[in-house]
Coordinates of C-alpha atoms (C1' of nucleotides) in Angstrom, one line a residue:
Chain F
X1 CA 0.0 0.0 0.0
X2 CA 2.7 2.6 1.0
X3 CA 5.0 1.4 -2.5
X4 CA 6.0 3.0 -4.8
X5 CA 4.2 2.7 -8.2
X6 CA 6.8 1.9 -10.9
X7 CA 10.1 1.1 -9.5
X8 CA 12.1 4.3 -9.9
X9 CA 15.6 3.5 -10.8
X10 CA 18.2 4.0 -7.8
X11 CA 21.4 6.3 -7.7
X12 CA 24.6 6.4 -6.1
X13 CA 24.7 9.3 -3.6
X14 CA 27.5 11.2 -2.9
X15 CA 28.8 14.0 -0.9
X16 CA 31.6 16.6 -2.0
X17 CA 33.2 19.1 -0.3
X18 CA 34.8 22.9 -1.4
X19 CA 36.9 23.5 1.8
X20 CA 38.1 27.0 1.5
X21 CA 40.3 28.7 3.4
X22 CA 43.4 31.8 3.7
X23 CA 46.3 31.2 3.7
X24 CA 48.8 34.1 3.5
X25 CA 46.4 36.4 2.2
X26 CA 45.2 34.0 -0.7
X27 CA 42.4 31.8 -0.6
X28 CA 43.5 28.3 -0.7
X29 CA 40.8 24.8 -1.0
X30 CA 41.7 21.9 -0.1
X31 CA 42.3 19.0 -3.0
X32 CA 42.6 15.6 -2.6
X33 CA 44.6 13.8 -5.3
X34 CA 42.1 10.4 -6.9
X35 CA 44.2 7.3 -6.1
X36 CA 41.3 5.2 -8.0
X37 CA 40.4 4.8 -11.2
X38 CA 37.9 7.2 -12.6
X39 CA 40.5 10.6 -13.0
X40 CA 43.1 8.4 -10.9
X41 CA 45.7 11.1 -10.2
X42 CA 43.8 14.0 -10.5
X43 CA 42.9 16.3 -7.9
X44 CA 39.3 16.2 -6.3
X45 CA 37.3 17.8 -4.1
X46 CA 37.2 15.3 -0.9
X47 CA 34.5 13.7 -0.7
X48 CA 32.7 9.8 -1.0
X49 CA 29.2 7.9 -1.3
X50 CA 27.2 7.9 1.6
X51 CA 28.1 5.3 4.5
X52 CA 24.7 3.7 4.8
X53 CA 21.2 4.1 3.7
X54 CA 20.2 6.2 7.5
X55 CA 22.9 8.4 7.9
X56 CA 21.7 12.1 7.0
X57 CA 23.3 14.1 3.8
X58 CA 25.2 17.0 6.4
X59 CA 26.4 14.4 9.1
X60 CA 28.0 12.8 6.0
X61 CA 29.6 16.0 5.1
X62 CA 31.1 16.3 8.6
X63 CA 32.2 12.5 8.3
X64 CA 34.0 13.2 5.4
X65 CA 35.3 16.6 6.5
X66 CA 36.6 14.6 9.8
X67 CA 37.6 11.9 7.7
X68 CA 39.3 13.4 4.6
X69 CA 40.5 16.4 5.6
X70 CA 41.3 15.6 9.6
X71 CA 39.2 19.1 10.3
X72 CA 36.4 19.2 13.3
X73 CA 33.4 20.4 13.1
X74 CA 33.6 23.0 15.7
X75 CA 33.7 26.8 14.6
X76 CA 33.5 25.4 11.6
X77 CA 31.0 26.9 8.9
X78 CA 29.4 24.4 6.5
X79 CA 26.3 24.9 4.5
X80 CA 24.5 23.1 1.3
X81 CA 26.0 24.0 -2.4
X82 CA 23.4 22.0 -4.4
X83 CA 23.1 18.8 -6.1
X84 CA 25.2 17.8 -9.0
X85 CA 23.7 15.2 -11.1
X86 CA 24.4 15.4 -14.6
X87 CA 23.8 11.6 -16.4
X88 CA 27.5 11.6 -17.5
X89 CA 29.4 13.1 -15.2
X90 CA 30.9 10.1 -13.4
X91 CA 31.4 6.9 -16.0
X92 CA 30.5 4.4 -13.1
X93 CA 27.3 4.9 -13.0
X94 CA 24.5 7.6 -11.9
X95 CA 26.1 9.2 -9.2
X96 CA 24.7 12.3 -8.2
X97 CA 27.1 14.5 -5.6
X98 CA 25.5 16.7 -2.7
X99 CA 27.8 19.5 -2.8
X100 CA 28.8 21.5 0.4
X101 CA 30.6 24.9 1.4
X102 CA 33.0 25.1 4.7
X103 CA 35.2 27.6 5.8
X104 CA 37.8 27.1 8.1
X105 CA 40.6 29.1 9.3
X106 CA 44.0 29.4 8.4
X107 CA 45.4 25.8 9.5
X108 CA 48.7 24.0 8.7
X109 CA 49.3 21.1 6.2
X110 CA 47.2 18.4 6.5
X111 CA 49.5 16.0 5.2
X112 CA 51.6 13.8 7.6
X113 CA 50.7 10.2 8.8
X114 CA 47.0 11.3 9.2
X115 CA 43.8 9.9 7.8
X116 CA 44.3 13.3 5.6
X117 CA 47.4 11.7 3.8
X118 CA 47.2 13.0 0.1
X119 CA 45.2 16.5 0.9
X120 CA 46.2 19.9 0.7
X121 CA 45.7 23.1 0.4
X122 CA 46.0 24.4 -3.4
X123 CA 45.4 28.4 -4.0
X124 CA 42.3 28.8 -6.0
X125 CA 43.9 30.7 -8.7
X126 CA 45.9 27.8 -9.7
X127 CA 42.5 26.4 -10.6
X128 CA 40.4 28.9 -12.6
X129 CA 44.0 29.9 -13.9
X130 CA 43.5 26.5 -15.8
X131 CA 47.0 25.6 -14.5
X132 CA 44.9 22.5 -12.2
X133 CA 43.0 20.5 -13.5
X134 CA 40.5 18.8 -11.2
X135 CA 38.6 15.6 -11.8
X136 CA 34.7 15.0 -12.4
X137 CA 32.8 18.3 -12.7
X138 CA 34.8 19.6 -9.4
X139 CA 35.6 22.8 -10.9
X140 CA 32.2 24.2 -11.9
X141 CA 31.3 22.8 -8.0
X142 CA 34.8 24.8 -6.8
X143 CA 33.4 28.3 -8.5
X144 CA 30.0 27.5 -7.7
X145 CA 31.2 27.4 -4.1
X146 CA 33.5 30.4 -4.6
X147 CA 30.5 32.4 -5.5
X148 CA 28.5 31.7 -3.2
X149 CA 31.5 32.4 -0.2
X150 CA 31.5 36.2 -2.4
X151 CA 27.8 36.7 -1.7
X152 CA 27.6 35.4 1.7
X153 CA 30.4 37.9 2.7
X154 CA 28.2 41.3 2.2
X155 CA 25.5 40.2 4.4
X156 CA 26.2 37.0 6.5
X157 CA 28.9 37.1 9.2
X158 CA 30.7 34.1 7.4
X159 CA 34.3 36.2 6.9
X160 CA 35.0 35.5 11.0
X161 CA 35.0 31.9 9.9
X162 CA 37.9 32.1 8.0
X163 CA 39.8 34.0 11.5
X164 CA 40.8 32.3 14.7
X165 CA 39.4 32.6 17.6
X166 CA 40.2 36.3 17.9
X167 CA 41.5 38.6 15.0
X168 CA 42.3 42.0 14.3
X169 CA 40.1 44.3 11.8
X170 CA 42.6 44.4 9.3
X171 CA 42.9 40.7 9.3
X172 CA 39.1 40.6 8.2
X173 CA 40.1 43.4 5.5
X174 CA 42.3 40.1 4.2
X175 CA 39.5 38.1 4.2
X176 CA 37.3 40.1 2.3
X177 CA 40.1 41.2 -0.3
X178 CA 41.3 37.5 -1.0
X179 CA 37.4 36.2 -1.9
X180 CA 36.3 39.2 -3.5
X181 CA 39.2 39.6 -5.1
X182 CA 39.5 43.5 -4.7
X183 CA 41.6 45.9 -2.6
X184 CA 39.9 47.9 0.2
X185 CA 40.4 50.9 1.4
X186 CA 42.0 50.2 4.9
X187 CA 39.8 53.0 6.7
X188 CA 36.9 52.9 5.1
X189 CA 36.8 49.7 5.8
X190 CA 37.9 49.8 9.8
X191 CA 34.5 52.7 10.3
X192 CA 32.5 50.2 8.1
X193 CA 32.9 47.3 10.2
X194 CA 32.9 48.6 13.5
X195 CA 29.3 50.7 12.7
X196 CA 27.6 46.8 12.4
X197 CA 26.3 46.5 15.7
X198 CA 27.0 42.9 16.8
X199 CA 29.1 41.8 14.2
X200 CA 32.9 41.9 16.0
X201 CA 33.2 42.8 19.8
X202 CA 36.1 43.5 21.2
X203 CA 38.5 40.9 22.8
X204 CA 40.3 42.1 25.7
X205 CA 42.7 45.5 25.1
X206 CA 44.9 42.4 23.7
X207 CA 47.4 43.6 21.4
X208 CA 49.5 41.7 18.6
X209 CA 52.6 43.1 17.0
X210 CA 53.1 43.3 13.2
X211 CA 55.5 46.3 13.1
X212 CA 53.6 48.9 13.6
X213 CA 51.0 50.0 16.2
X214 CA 49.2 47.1 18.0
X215 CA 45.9 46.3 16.8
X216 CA 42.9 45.8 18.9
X217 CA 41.7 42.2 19.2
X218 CA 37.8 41.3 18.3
X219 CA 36.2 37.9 18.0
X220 CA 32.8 37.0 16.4
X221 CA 29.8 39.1 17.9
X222 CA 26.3 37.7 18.3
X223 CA 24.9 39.1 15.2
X224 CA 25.1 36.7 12.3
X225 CA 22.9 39.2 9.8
X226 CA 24.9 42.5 9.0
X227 CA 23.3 45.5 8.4
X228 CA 23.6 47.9 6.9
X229 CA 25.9 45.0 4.5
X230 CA 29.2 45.4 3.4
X231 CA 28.7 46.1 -0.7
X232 CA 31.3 44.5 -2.7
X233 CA 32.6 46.8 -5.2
X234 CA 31.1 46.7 -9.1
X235 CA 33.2 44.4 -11.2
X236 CA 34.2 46.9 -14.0
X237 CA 32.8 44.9 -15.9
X238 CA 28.9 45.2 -15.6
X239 CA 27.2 48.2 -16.8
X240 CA 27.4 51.9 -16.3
X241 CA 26.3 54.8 -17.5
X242 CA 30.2 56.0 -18.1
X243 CA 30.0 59.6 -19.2
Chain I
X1 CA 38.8 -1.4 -12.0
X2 CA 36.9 1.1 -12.5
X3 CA 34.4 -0.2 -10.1
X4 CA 32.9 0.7 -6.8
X5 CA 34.7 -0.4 -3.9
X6 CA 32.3 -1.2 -1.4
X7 CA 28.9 -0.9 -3.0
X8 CA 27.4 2.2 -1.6
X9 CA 23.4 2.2 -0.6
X10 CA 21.7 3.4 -3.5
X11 CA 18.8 5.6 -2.5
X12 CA 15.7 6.7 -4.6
X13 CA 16.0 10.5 -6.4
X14 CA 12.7 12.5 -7.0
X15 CA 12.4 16.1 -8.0
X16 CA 10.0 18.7 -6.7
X17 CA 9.2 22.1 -7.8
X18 CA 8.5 25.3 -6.0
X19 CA 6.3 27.2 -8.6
X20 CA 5.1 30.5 -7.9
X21 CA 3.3 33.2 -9.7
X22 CA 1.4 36.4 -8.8
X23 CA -2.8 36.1 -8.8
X24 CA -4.3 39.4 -7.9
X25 CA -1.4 41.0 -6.2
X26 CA -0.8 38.2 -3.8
X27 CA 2.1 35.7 -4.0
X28 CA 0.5 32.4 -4.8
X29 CA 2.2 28.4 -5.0
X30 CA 0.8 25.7 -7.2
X31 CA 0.1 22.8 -4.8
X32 CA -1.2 19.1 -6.0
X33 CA -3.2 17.2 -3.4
X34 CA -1.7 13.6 -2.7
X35 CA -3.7 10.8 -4.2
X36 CA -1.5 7.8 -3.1
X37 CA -0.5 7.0 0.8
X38 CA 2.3 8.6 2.1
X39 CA 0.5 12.1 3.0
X40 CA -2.6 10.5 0.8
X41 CA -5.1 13.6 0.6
X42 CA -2.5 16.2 1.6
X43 CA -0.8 19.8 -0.4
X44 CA 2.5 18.7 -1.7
X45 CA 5.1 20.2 -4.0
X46 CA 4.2 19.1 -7.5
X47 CA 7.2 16.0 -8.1
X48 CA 8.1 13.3 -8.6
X49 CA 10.8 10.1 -9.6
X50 CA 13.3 10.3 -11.3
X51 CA 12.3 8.9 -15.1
X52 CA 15.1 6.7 -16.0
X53 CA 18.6 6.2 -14.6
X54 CA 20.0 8.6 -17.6
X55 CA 17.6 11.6 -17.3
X56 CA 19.1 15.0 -16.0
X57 CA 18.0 16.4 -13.1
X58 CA 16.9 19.9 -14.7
X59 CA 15.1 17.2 -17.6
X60 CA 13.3 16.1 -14.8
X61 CA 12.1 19.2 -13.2
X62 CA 11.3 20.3 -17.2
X63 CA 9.1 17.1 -17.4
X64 CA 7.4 17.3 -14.2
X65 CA 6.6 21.0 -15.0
X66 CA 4.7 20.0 -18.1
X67 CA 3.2 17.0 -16.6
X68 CA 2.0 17.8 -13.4
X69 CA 1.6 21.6 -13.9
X70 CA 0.6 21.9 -17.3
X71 CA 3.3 24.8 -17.6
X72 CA 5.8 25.1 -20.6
X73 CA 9.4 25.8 -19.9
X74 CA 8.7 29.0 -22.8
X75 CA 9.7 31.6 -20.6
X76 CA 9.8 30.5 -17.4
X77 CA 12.4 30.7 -14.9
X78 CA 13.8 27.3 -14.0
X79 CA 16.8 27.0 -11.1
X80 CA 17.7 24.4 -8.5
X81 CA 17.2 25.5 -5.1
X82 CA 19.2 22.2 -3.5
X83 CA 18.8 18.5 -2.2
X84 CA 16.9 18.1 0.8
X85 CA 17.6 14.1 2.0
X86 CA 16.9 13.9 5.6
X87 CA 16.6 10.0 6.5
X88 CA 12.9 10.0 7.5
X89 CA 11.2 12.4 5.3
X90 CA 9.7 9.7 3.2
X91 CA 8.5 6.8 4.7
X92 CA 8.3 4.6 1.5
X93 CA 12.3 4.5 2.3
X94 CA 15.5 6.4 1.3
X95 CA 14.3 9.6 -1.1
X96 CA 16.0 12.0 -1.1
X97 CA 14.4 15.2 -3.7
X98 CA 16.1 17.9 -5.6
X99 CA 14.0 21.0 -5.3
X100 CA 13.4 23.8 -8.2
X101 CA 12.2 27.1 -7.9
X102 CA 10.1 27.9 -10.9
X103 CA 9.1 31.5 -11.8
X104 CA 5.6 31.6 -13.9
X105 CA 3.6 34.7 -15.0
X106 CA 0.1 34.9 -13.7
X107 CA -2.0 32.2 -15.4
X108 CA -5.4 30.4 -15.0
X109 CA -5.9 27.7 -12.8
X110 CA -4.6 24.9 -14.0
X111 CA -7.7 22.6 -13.3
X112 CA -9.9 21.1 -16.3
X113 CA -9.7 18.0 -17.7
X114 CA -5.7 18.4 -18.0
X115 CA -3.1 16.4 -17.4
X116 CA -2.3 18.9 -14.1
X117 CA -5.8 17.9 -12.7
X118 CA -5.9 18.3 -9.2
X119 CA -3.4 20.9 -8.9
X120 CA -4.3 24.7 -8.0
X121 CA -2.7 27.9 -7.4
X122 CA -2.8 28.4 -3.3
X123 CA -1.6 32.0 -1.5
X124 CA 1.3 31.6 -0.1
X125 CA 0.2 33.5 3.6
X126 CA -2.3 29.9 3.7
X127 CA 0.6 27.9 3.9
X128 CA 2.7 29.7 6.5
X129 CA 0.0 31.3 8.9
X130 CA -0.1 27.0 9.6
X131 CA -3.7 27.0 7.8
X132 CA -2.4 24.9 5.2
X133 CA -0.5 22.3 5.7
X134 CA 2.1 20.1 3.6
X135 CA 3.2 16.6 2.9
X136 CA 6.8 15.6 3.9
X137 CA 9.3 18.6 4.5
X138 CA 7.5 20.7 1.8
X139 CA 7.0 23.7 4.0
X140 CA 10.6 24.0 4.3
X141 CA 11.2 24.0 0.9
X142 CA 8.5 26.0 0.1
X143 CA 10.3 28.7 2.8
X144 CA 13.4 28.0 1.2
X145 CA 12.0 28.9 -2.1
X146 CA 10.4 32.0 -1.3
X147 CA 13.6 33.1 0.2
X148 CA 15.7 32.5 -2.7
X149 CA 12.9 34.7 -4.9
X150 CA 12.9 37.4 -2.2
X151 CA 17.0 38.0 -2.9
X152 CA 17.1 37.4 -6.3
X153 CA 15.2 40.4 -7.0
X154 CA 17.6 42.5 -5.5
X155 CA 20.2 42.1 -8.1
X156 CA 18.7 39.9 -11.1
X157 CA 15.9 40.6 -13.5
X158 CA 14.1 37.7 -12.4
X159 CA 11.1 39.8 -10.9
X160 CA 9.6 40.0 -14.9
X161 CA 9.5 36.4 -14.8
X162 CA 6.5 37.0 -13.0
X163 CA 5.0 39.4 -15.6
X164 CA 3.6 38.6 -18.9
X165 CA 5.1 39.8 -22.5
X166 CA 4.5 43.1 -21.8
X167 CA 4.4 45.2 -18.1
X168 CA 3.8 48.4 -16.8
X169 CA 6.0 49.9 -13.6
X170 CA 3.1 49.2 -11.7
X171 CA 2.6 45.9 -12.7
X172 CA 6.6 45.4 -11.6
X173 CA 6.2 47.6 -8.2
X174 CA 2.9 44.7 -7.2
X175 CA 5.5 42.0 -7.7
X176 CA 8.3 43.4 -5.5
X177 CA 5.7 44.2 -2.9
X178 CA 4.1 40.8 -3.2
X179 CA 7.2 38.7 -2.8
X180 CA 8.9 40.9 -0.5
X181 CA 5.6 41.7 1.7
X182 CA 6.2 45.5 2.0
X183 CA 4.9 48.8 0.5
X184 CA 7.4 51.0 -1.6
X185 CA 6.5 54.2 -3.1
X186 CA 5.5 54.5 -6.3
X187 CA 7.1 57.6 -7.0
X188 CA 10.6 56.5 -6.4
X189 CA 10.2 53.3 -7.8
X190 CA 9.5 54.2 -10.8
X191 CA 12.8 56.4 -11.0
X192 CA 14.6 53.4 -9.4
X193 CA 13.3 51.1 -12.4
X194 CA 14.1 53.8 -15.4
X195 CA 17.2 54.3 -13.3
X196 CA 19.0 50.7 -13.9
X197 CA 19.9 50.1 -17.8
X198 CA 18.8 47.6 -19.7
X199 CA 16.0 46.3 -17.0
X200 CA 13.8 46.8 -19.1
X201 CA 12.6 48.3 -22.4
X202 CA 9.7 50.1 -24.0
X203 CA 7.1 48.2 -25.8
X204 CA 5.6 50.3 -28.6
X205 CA 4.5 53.9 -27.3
X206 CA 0.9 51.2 -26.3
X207 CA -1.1 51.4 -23.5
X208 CA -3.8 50.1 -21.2
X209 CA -6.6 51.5 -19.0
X210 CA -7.6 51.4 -15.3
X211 CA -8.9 54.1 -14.1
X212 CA -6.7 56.7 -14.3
X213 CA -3.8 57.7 -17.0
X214 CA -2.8 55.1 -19.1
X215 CA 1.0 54.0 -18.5
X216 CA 3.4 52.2 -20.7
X217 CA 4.4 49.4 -21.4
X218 CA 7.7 47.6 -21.2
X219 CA 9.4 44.3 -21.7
X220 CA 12.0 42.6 -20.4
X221 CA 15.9 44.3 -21.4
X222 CA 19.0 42.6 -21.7
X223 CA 20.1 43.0 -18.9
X224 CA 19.8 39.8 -16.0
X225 CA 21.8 41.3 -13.4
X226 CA 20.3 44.7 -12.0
X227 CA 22.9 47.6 -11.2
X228 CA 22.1 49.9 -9.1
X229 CA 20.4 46.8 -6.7
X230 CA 17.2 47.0 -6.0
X231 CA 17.7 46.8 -2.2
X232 CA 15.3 45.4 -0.2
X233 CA 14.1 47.7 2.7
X234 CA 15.1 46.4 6.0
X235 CA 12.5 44.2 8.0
X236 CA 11.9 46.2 11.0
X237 CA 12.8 43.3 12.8
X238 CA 16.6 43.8 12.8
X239 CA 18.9 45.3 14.4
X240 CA 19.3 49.2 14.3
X241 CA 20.3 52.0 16.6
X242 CA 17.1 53.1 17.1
X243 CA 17.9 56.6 19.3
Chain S
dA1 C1' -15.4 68.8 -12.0
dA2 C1' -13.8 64.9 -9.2
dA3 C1' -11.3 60.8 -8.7
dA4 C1' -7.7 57.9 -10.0
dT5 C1' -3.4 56.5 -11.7
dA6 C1' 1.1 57.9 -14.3
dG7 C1' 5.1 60.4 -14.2
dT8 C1' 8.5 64.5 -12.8
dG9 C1' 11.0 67.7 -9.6
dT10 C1' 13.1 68.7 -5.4
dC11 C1' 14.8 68.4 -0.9
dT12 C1' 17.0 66.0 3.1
dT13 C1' 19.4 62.4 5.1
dT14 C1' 22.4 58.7 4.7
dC15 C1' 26.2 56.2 2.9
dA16 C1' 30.3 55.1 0.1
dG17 C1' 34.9 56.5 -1.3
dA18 C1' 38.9 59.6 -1.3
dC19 C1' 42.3 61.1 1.5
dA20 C1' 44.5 64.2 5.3
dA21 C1' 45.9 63.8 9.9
dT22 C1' 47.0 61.6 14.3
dA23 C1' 48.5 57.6 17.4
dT24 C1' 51.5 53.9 18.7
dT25 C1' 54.6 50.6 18.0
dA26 C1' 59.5 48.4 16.0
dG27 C1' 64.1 49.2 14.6
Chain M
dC1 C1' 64.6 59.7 14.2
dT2 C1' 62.1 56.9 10.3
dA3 C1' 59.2 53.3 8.8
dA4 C1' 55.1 50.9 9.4
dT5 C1' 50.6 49.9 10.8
dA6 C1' 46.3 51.4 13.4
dT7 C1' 42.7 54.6 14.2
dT8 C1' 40.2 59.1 13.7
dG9 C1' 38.4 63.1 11.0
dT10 C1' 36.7 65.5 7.1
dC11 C1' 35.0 66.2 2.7
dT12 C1' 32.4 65.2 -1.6
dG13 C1' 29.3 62.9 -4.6
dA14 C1' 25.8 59.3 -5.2
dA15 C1' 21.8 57.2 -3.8
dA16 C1' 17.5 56.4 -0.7
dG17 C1' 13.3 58.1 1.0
dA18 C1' 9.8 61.7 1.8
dC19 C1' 6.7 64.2 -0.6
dA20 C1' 4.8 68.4 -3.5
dC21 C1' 3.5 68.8 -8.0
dT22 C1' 2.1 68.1 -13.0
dA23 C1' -0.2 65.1 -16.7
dT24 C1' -3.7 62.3 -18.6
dT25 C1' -7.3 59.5 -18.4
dT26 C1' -12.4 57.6 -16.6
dT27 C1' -16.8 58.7 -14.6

DNA sequence: AAAATAGTGTCTTTCAGACAATATTAG
DNA sequence: CTAATATTGTCTGAAAGACACTATTTT
């Protein structure tokens, strides 16, 4: 009584994930390289099938993110990309790929004797440079991640993901420069940021040094919404009316 | 070789479309009533299985569009809004459902002897004062879906989606106060509109009568991403330093 | 004429961007 | 001291929102 009518046929279900992250100044994801056959060799996203028919699409994104990539969950942001099922893209059969987005902060190699053997951190631009070529359809997955990272930065909090615990303001200026891509005026920017009520508080009258004056120390405020949001600058190459 | 190494659990794909139009200034979904068990007799999400094991996900949502909703993919907007595969959302087993969001101009209701018997256009404010309620997670969805339309007509041209061939300002301002559930002032929106180029374009010098002066027509420019952004005015609900 | 809707002009406040100036550290 | 980075102040032009006003139709 509760069937289903016709017998649908069944797909392979997988998760992927875009891990980005900065590393000196540059946004970096992390790549896995294939040591099977379909694009054995090539860099990936991590990522596998699900473990078992009952275990939930986002708990198998932290598995693999614990698995693959030796990162915890905690401060850790991670939300839903979208589903990538094209008929060809993987020749072993209909696999269709849950992608997801987390950011994590600036963190060593994770190479060594870990689970993580065989990841590591790659700079983005080596990707859409064409210089790396990743396998499956990982790259249209990578920028859709990418752009999604951009938008989230003018209104969502995300950015303090990508910092420690505590951080100073112009490390956030780094944050939003390396995923948008742009340079920032370094004052604008410091009156922008502290006129978002609950966005950063401060941290203590810590200090850190740098080699010039000590910055003050902020971590994540309570407010994940920011208004008014932080606009990122016209790409020259939309419209204008350029007199 | 190229094989799977430890046979995954294969889990059953269905698609399900969020389709919404504008009936009389309000912000209307088209909603099927179950016939079969699971949820028998309740609103759902027009959907369904996957077709074969080769057919592409946006294929699908194409197919279930004409078949369930009578609609034909001839100027419509068609995107995925993502997967949504929670272990217990469908009794019948493991399904886990791809969701579109589907822009359509208002239209008549889809009843008749059609193939999309059964299916009607319901306001929206039914389905999330609780009044209404929907099979599986399809409130979610639903939410999910109206969310995605609400920023997406801050920077993309998707809000003539909603209108027919041909529009007048007003006809635009109803749909950004419909989705969005606030008032704007005519007056300024319609320098906002003129204000963004490419938006949209004059249709003839034509016309069309209601009471008062006649206003132009448009249709739809170029242009699919919207600069200047219409910005969305902020919900009073947020945070503000309110002296 | 009165009511209704379309479209224009203008003013005020707010905000983004440019950039001078000051503060506080290291070397 | 000089170099470097952090933080504050000021100015200007663009844009948002309020709202008076004009234009063109129906009744």
């Amino acid at each position: 009584m509760s069937d289903i009518p016709w017998s649908p046929p069944p797909v392979l279900l997988a998760v992927d994930l875009v891990i980005l992250t900065l590393r000196s100044a540059q946004l970096h994801v992390l790549l896995v390289e294939r040591g099977i056959d379909p694009h054995k060799g090539r860099h990936a996203l991590p990522g596998g099938f699900l473990n078992n028919a009952d275990e939930d699409l986002l708990a198998a994104a932290h598995r693999e993110l614990r698995e693959e990539a030796n990162l915890d969950a905690t401060h850790l942001h991670l939300e839903q990309l979208g589903a990538y099922g094209a008929p060809g893209r993987d020749p072993r059969g209909r696999v269709v790929s849950v992608a997801y987005l987390a950011i994590a902060p600036g963190l060593p190699e994770p190479e060594a004797g870990t689970d993580a053997a065989g990841a590591a951190w790659r700079p983005v631009r080596d990707v859409d440079s064409g210089g790396l070529e990743l396998a499956f359809d990982h790259r249209q997955i990578l920028a859709d991640g990418i752009e999604r990272a951009r938008t989230k930065l003018e209104k969502s909090a995300l950015a303090t993901a990508f910092c420690g615990e505590t951080f100073t303001i112009a490390e956030l200026q780094q944050v939003y420069e390396a995923v948008w891509g742009t340079r920032l005026d370094p004052r604008n920017f410091y009156r922008k940021i502290q006129g978002i009520p609950g966005f950063i508080v401060p941290a203590g009258s810590e200090r850190r040094t740098t080699g010039g004056r000590p910055a003050q120390l902020f971590r994540r405020g309570p407010q994940t919404v920011l208004f008014p949001p932080l606009n990122r600058p016209p790409s020259p190459s939309v419209n204008r009316t350029d007199p």
